[in-house]
Amino acid sequence: MLNTVYRLYAPRSFQPIVLDAPIVDKVIVRPTYLSICNADQRYYQGTRSKEVLRRKLPMALIHEGVGEVVSDQTGVFSRGAKVVLLPNDPTETDPVIAENYLTSSHFCGSGYDGFLQEAMILSPERLVELPRDINLEVAAFTELVSVAVHAVSRFEGIAHNRKQSIGVWGDGNLGFIVSLVLRRVFPNAEVVVYGRNREKLNDFTFVSRICLVDEENLPTVDHAFECCGGDGSIAAIDQIIDRIRPEGTISLLGVSENPVPINTRMVLEKGLRLFGSSRSGRKDFERTVALYESNPEMLEYLQSLVNEVRVIRSVSDISAAFEADIRKPMGKTIMKWEM
Ligand SMILES: NC(=O)C1=CN([C@@H]2O[C@H](COP(=O)(O)OP(=O)(O)OC[C@H]3O[C@@H](n4cnc5c(N)ncnc54)[C@H](OP(=O)(O)O)[C@@H]3O)[C@@H](O)[C@H]2O)C=CC1
Ligand SMILES: O=C(CO)[C@H](O)[C@H](O)COP(=O)(O)O
Ligand SMILES: [Zn+2]
């Protein structure tokens, strides 16, 4: 089938290309709502290293999105079903290593074409059906929610049992979503959010406590999640190591372009466990949709992260959405895909 793919050829430069893709045993999905991630911005703005840009571009961006099934040769989905698109494409299974950590996996929008396409032609395993009445502007960033669910699921297996207080560093989108997932998964735990912006923190209405990182006498916590990324990770990890109680677990989620120095002396002295999480897999998407179904108020909270919805009908609309996303105060930029 001929399919138009909108690739980034160089920073700030998108161009369409028509490709012929096989459709045998595939589901054809029309993307409907797509959402921009910080990882897309790093390619769009060219802030990745020259070597990475040379290796990964040209490439269609976007790994957060939902769509509507146009046809399914496998018979799993009915025409018109609303689905979330799974960006990770495993090429093998492993009894120990999760699909999102297998080096053989392909990830849309990071070395492989993402969802900026006229149609997504996928195996049925790369789609999870959504409730029919779901708010699609919110569902568009289900992938980011599944990343939080993935990190919290791993935390359940790694952290010790005392989970009375859990700290989340970062008052952006990921910090908001991780806090919301923690609230639902550990309803009896105190969730404390540490941020740099009073206005952003005010939106975290569902947590036990909010703190500005430069306040004095910040509370201590049993465990912590780092959701800052960039240069902010350095100060955040330093503060976490200071404020976490002995034998606590630190979940690292923020992406930094440069190596981050860590106070290993105190990591040793406190007996801390640090673990990183990146991306997510099918079981995380399934758990996310199950959480949406059992906690419908989650979708209402997530709605407050929708900063802007932009209709996309041309290549210049895509660029305008990315430029608007750079200037946004907080939240997600959603693209209503009409290409
Ligand atoms: N592991 C994974 O699979 C994924 C990782 N990410 C990464 O997670 C990071 C966060 O993403 P996202 O939430 O969307 O980005 P945002 O920019 O929305 O949020 C980051 C927030 O952290 C705040 N911050 C920075 N430094 C500190 C600090 N020392 N203490 C407390 N808060 C701080 C920032 O404040 P200010 O605005 O003042 O700088 C900002 O509000 C990014 O690096 C992103 O790439 C995203 C998706 C998946
Ligand atoms: O955003 C993410 C997942 O949602 C990850 O941070 C992203 O996939 C990392 O990939 P890259 O190496 O291309 O930045
Ligand atoms: Zn992402």
Short mmCIF file of N, CA and C in Angstrom, two decimals, residues 55-173:
data_model
loop_
_atom_site.label_atom_id
_atom_site.label_comp_id
_atom_site.label_asym_id
_atom_site.label_seq_id
_atom_site.Cartn_x
_atom_site.Cartn_y
_atom_site.Cartn_z
N ARG A 55 22.91 9.53 12.34
CA ARG A 55 22.50 8.12 12.33
C ARG A 55 20.99 7.94 12.24
N LYS A 56 20.22 8.83 12.91
CA LYS A 56 18.77 8.56 13.02
C LYS A 56 17.90 9.30 12.00
N LEU A 57 18.37 10.42 11.46
CA LEU A 57 17.56 11.15 10.49
C LEU A 57 17.95 10.69 9.08
N PRO A 58 17.06 10.77 8.08
CA PRO A 58 15.67 11.20 8.18
C PRO A 58 14.79 10.16 8.88
N MET A 59 13.79 10.66 9.59
CA MET A 59 12.91 9.78 10.39
C MET A 59 11.61 10.53 10.70
N ALA A 60 10.50 9.81 10.66
CA ALA A 60 9.23 10.42 11.10
C ALA A 60 9.23 10.44 12.63
N LEU A 61 8.91 11.59 13.22
CA LEU A 61 8.86 11.72 14.68
C LEU A 61 7.52 11.22 15.23
N ILE A 62 7.40 11.29 16.54
CA ILE A 62 6.16 11.03 17.32
C ILE A 62 5.99 9.55 17.67
N HIS A 63 5.94 9.34 19.01
CA HIS A 63 5.69 7.98 19.52
C HIS A 63 4.53 7.97 20.53
N GLU A 64 3.78 9.08 20.59
CA GLU A 64 2.59 9.12 21.44
C GLU A 64 1.40 9.37 20.52
N GLY A 65 0.43 8.44 20.51
CA GLY A 65 -0.72 8.71 19.66
C GLY A 65 -1.78 7.62 19.69
N VAL A 66 -2.94 8.02 19.18
CA VAL A 66 -4.07 7.09 19.06
C VAL A 66 -4.61 7.17 17.63
N GLY A 67 -5.41 6.17 17.27
CA GLY A 67 -5.96 6.16 15.91
C GLY A 67 -7.23 5.35 15.84
N GLU A 68 -7.70 5.21 14.58
CA GLU A 68 -8.95 4.48 14.33
C GLU A 68 -8.65 3.39 13.31
N VAL A 69 -9.13 2.19 13.59
CA VAL A 69 -8.85 1.07 12.69
C VAL A 69 -9.64 1.25 11.39
N VAL A 70 -8.90 1.18 10.26
CA VAL A 70 -9.52 1.30 8.93
C VAL A 70 -9.84 -0.10 8.41
N SER A 71 -8.87 -1.02 8.55
CA SER A 71 -9.13 -2.42 8.17
C SER A 71 -8.16 -3.32 8.92
N ASP A 72 -8.58 -4.56 9.12
CA ASP A 72 -7.73 -5.50 9.85
C ASP A 72 -7.81 -6.87 9.19
N GLN A 73 -6.72 -7.24 8.53
CA GLN A 73 -6.68 -8.53 7.84
C GLN A 73 -6.63 -9.69 8.83
N THR A 74 -6.32 -9.41 10.11
CA THR A 74 -6.16 -10.49 11.08
C THR A 74 -7.46 -10.77 11.84
N GLY A 75 -8.41 -9.87 11.72
CA GLY A 75 -9.71 -10.09 12.36
C GLY A 75 -9.75 -9.79 13.85
N VAL A 76 -8.70 -9.21 14.41
CA VAL A 76 -8.68 -8.92 15.85
C VAL A 76 -9.53 -7.69 16.17
N PHE A 77 -9.43 -6.66 15.31
CA PHE A 77 -10.12 -5.39 15.58
C PHE A 77 -11.24 -5.17 14.58
N SER A 78 -12.30 -4.53 15.04
CA SER A 78 -13.35 -4.19 14.07
C SER A 78 -13.07 -2.79 13.52
N ARG A 79 -13.58 -2.57 12.32
CA ARG A 79 -13.41 -1.26 11.67
C ARG A 79 -13.97 -0.17 12.58
N GLY A 80 -13.22 0.91 12.73
CA GLY A 80 -13.70 2.03 13.56
C GLY A 80 -13.26 1.94 15.01
N ALA A 81 -12.64 0.79 15.41
CA ALA A 81 -12.19 0.67 16.82
C ALA A 81 -11.17 1.77 17.12
N LYS A 82 -11.26 2.32 18.35
CA LYS A 82 -10.28 3.33 18.79
C LYS A 82 -9.14 2.58 19.47
N VAL A 83 -7.92 2.88 19.02
CA VAL A 83 -6.77 2.14 19.54
C VAL A 83 -5.64 3.09 19.91
N VAL A 84 -4.82 2.64 20.89
CA VAL A 84 -3.58 3.36 21.18
C VAL A 84 -2.47 2.61 20.43
N LEU A 85 -1.56 3.41 19.83
CA LEU A 85 -0.48 2.85 19.02
C LEU A 85 0.73 2.57 19.91
N LEU A 86 1.32 1.39 19.80
CA LEU A 86 2.47 1.02 20.63
C LEU A 86 3.75 1.27 19.84
N PRO A 87 4.62 2.17 20.32
CA PRO A 87 5.81 2.51 19.51
C PRO A 87 6.89 1.44 19.51
N ASN A 88 6.92 0.59 20.55
CA ASN A 88 8.01 -0.40 20.61
C ASN A 88 7.65 -1.63 19.80
N ASP A 89 8.57 -2.04 18.93
CA ASP A 89 8.35 -3.17 18.04
C ASP A 89 9.40 -4.23 18.32
N PRO A 90 9.10 -5.20 19.23
CA PRO A 90 10.11 -6.21 19.54
C PRO A 90 10.29 -7.19 18.39
N THR A 91 11.51 -7.66 18.19
CA THR A 91 11.76 -8.63 17.12
C THR A 91 12.06 -10.01 17.70
N GLU A 92 12.10 -10.11 19.04
CA GLU A 92 12.32 -11.39 19.72
C GLU A 92 11.70 -11.29 21.12
N THR A 93 11.58 -12.42 21.80
CA THR A 93 11.13 -12.37 23.19
C THR A 93 12.27 -12.91 24.06
N ASP A 94 12.30 -12.49 25.31
CA ASP A 94 13.36 -12.93 26.22
C ASP A 94 12.70 -13.22 27.56
N PRO A 95 13.07 -14.33 28.21
CA PRO A 95 12.40 -14.67 29.47
C PRO A 95 12.74 -13.71 30.60
N VAL A 96 13.82 -12.94 30.47
CA VAL A 96 14.27 -12.07 31.57
C VAL A 96 14.12 -10.59 31.21
N ILE A 97 14.54 -10.24 30.01
CA ILE A 97 14.62 -8.81 29.65
C ILE A 97 13.33 -8.34 28.98
N ALA A 98 12.79 -7.24 29.50
CA ALA A 98 11.52 -6.72 28.96
C ALA A 98 11.73 -6.19 27.54
N GLU A 99 10.64 -6.19 26.76
CA GLU A 99 10.73 -5.82 25.34
C GLU A 99 11.34 -4.44 25.10
N ASN A 100 11.12 -3.51 26.05
CA ASN A 100 11.62 -2.15 25.83
C ASN A 100 13.10 -2.01 26.15
N TYR A 101 13.71 -3.06 26.70
CA TYR A 101 15.16 -3.02 26.96
C TYR A 101 15.95 -3.93 26.03
N LEU A 102 15.27 -4.65 25.15
CA LEU A 102 15.99 -5.52 24.22
C LEU A 102 16.62 -4.65 23.13
N THR A 103 17.92 -4.79 22.94
CA THR A 103 18.59 -3.93 21.94
C THR A 103 18.11 -4.23 20.53
N SER A 104 17.47 -5.40 20.36
CA SER A 104 16.98 -5.76 19.02
C SER A 104 15.63 -5.11 18.71
N SER A 105 14.99 -4.48 19.71
CA SER A 105 13.67 -3.88 19.46
C SER A 105 13.81 -2.60 18.63
N HIS A 106 12.77 -2.32 17.85
CA HIS A 106 12.74 -1.07 17.07
C HIS A 106 11.76 -0.13 17.76
N PHE A 107 12.12 1.15 17.88
CA PHE A 107 11.23 2.10 18.57
C PHE A 107 10.86 3.24 17.60
N CYS A 108 9.57 3.45 17.43
CA CYS A 108 9.09 4.50 16.52
C CYS A 108 9.56 5.88 17.01
N GLY A 109 10.12 6.64 16.11
CA GLY A 109 10.54 8.00 16.47
C GLY A 109 11.91 8.03 17.13
N SER A 110 12.62 6.90 17.16
CA SER A 110 14.00 6.88 17.65
C SER A 110 14.77 5.85 16.83
N GLY A 111 15.11 6.25 15.61
CA GLY A 111 15.82 5.34 14.70
C GLY A 111 14.89 4.68 13.69
N TYR A 112 13.60 4.66 13.98
CA TYR A 112 12.59 4.08 13.08
C TYR A 112 11.45 5.07 12.95
N ASP A 113 10.75 5.02 11.80
CA ASP A 113 9.71 6.02 11.57
C ASP A 113 8.64 5.99 12.66
N GLY A 114 8.29 7.18 13.15
CA GLY A 114 7.24 7.35 14.14
C GLY A 114 5.88 7.53 13.49
N PHE A 115 4.95 8.11 14.25
CA PHE A 115 3.53 8.10 13.85
C PHE A 115 3.13 9.25 12.91
N LEU A 116 4.06 10.11 12.49
CA LEU A 116 3.69 11.18 11.55
C LEU A 116 3.54 10.56 10.16
N GLN A 117 2.46 9.82 9.99
CA GLN A 117 2.22 9.08 8.75
C GLN A 117 0.73 9.16 8.42
N GLU A 118 0.46 9.03 7.12
CA GLU A 118 -0.94 9.03 6.67
C GLU A 118 -1.67 7.83 7.31
N ALA A 119 -1.00 6.68 7.34
CA ALA A 119 -1.58 5.49 7.96
C ALA A 119 -0.48 4.74 8.68
N MET A 120 -0.82 4.10 9.79
CA MET A 120 0.13 3.22 10.47
C MET A 120 -0.27 1.78 10.11
N ILE A 121 0.70 1.01 9.63
CA ILE A 121 0.43 -0.36 9.20
C ILE A 121 1.16 -1.27 10.18
N LEU A 122 0.40 -1.88 11.10
CA LEU A 122 1.01 -2.54 12.26
C LEU A 122 0.45 -3.93 12.48
N SER A 123 1.24 -4.76 13.19
CA SER A 123 0.72 -6.06 13.64
C SER A 123 -0.28 -5.79 14.75
N PRO A 124 -1.26 -6.69 14.95
CA PRO A 124 -2.26 -6.43 16.00
C PRO A 124 -1.67 -6.32 17.39
N GLU A 125 -0.51 -6.95 17.64
CA GLU A 125 0.13 -6.87 18.97
C GLU A 125 0.61 -5.45 19.27
N ARG A 126 0.66 -4.58 18.25
CA ARG A 126 1.16 -3.22 18.47
C ARG A 126 0.02 -2.23 18.70
N LEU A 127 -1.16 -2.77 19.01
CA LEU A 127 -2.33 -1.91 19.25
C LEU A 127 -3.06 -2.41 20.48
N VAL A 128 -3.57 -1.47 21.28
CA VAL A 128 -4.43 -1.85 22.41
C VAL A 128 -5.73 -1.05 22.26
N GLU A 129 -6.85 -1.77 22.33
CA GLU A 129 -8.14 -1.10 22.13
C GLU A 129 -8.46 -0.20 23.33
N LEU A 130 -9.04 0.95 23.03
CA LEU A 130 -9.41 1.93 24.07
C LEU A 130 -10.92 1.88 24.30
N PRO A 131 -11.36 2.29 25.50
CA PRO A 131 -12.82 2.39 25.70
C PRO A 131 -13.40 3.33 24.64
N ARG A 132 -14.59 3.02 24.14
CA ARG A 132 -15.15 3.77 23.00
C ARG A 132 -15.38 5.24 23.32
N ASP A 133 -15.72 5.52 24.59
CA ASP A 133 -16.08 6.91 24.91
C ASP A 133 -14.91 7.72 25.48
N ILE A 134 -13.69 7.23 25.34
CA ILE A 134 -12.54 7.92 25.95
C ILE A 134 -12.28 9.26 25.27
N ASN A 135 -11.81 10.23 26.06
CA ASN A 135 -11.41 11.53 25.51
C ASN A 135 -10.10 11.33 24.73
N LEU A 136 -10.18 11.45 23.40
CA LEU A 136 -9.01 11.10 22.57
C LEU A 136 -7.88 12.11 22.68
N GLU A 137 -8.21 13.36 23.05
CA GLU A 137 -7.14 14.36 23.24
C GLU A 137 -6.25 13.96 24.41
N VAL A 138 -6.88 13.36 25.42
CA VAL A 138 -6.12 12.90 26.58
C VAL A 138 -5.45 11.55 26.26
N ALA A 139 -6.21 10.66 25.63
CA ALA A 139 -5.66 9.33 25.31
C ALA A 139 -4.43 9.44 24.41
N ALA A 140 -4.30 10.56 23.69
CA ALA A 140 -3.17 10.75 22.77
C ALA A 140 -1.83 10.55 23.47
N PHE A 141 -1.74 10.93 24.76
CA PHE A 141 -0.45 10.76 25.43
C PHE A 141 -0.44 9.56 26.40
N THR A 142 -1.23 8.53 26.05
CA THR A 142 -1.23 7.29 26.84
C THR A 142 0.16 6.66 26.90
N GLU A 143 0.96 6.83 25.85
CA GLU A 143 2.33 6.25 25.90
C GLU A 143 3.09 6.82 27.08
N LEU A 144 2.96 8.13 27.34
CA LEU A 144 3.69 8.74 28.47
C LEU A 144 3.14 8.17 29.79
N VAL A 145 1.83 7.95 29.85
CA VAL A 145 1.24 7.36 31.06
C VAL A 145 1.78 5.93 31.23
N SER A 146 1.92 5.22 30.10
CA SER A 146 2.41 3.83 30.20
C SER A 146 3.87 3.78 30.66
N VAL A 147 4.65 4.83 30.36
CA VAL A 147 6.03 4.91 30.85
C VAL A 147 6.02 5.04 32.38
N ALA A 148 5.11 5.86 32.89
CA ALA A 148 4.96 6.02 34.35
C ALA A 148 4.50 4.70 34.97
N VAL A 149 3.53 4.05 34.34
CA VAL A 149 3.02 2.77 34.85
C VAL A 149 4.14 1.73 34.85
N HIS A 150 4.95 1.74 33.81
CA HIS A 150 6.09 0.80 33.72
C HIS A 150 7.05 1.03 34.89
N ALA A 151 7.40 2.30 35.14
CA ALA A 151 8.35 2.61 36.21
C ALA A 151 7.77 2.23 37.57
N VAL A 152 6.47 2.49 37.76
CA VAL A 152 5.84 2.17 39.05
C VAL A 152 5.74 0.64 39.20
N SER A 153 5.49 -0.08 38.12
CA SER A 153 5.42 -1.55 38.19
C SER A 153 6.78 -2.12 38.58
N ARG A 154 7.85 -1.57 38.01
CA ARG A 154 9.20 -2.05 38.38
C ARG A 154 9.50 -1.70 39.84
N PHE A 155 9.08 -0.50 40.25
CA PHE A 155 9.27 -0.06 41.63
C PHE A 155 8.61 -1.03 42.61
N GLU A 156 7.42 -1.54 42.24
CA GLU A 156 6.71 -2.50 43.10
C GLU A 156 7.58 -3.72 43.39
N GLY A 157 8.39 -4.11 42.39
CA GLY A 157 9.22 -5.30 42.55
C GLY A 157 10.58 -5.02 43.18
N ILE A 158 11.03 -3.77 43.17
CA ILE A 158 12.40 -3.45 43.60
C ILE A 158 12.45 -2.84 45.00
N ALA A 159 11.50 -1.96 45.33
CA ALA A 159 11.58 -1.20 46.58
C ALA A 159 11.16 -2.04 47.78
N HIS A 160 11.72 -1.71 48.95
CA HIS A 160 11.32 -2.43 50.15
C HIS A 160 9.87 -2.09 50.52
N ASN A 161 9.33 -2.82 51.49
CA ASN A 161 7.88 -2.76 51.73
C ASN A 161 7.37 -1.49 52.41
N ARG A 162 8.28 -0.76 53.09
CA ARG A 162 7.78 0.46 53.75
C ARG A 162 7.62 1.56 52.71
N LYS A 163 6.39 1.83 52.35
CA LYS A 163 6.12 2.83 51.31
C LYS A 163 5.14 3.85 51.87
N GLN A 164 5.50 4.41 53.05
CA GLN A 164 4.59 5.38 53.66
C GLN A 164 4.64 6.72 52.94
N SER A 165 5.86 7.10 52.48
CA SER A 165 5.97 8.38 51.77
C SER A 165 6.86 8.20 50.55
N ILE A 166 6.36 8.71 49.42
CA ILE A 166 7.10 8.59 48.15
C ILE A 166 7.24 10.00 47.58
N GLY A 167 8.49 10.39 47.27
CA GLY A 167 8.75 11.73 46.72
C GLY A 167 8.85 11.66 45.21
N VAL A 168 8.31 12.70 44.54
CA VAL A 168 8.45 12.82 43.08
C VAL A 168 9.13 14.15 42.81
N TRP A 169 10.31 14.09 42.21
CA TRP A 169 11.02 15.33 41.85
C TRP A 169 10.71 15.67 40.39
N GLY A 170 10.20 16.88 40.15
CA GLY A 170 9.84 17.31 38.79
C GLY A 170 8.38 17.73 38.76
N ASP A 171 8.13 19.00 38.38
CA ASP A 171 6.75 19.49 38.35
C ASP A 171 6.23 19.65 36.92
N GLY A 172 6.80 18.82 36.00
CA GLY A 172 6.32 18.84 34.62
C GLY A 172 5.35 17.72 34.34
N ASN A 173 5.23 17.38 33.05
CA ASN A 173 4.23 16.38 32.64
C ASN A 173 4.49 15.01 33.27
#
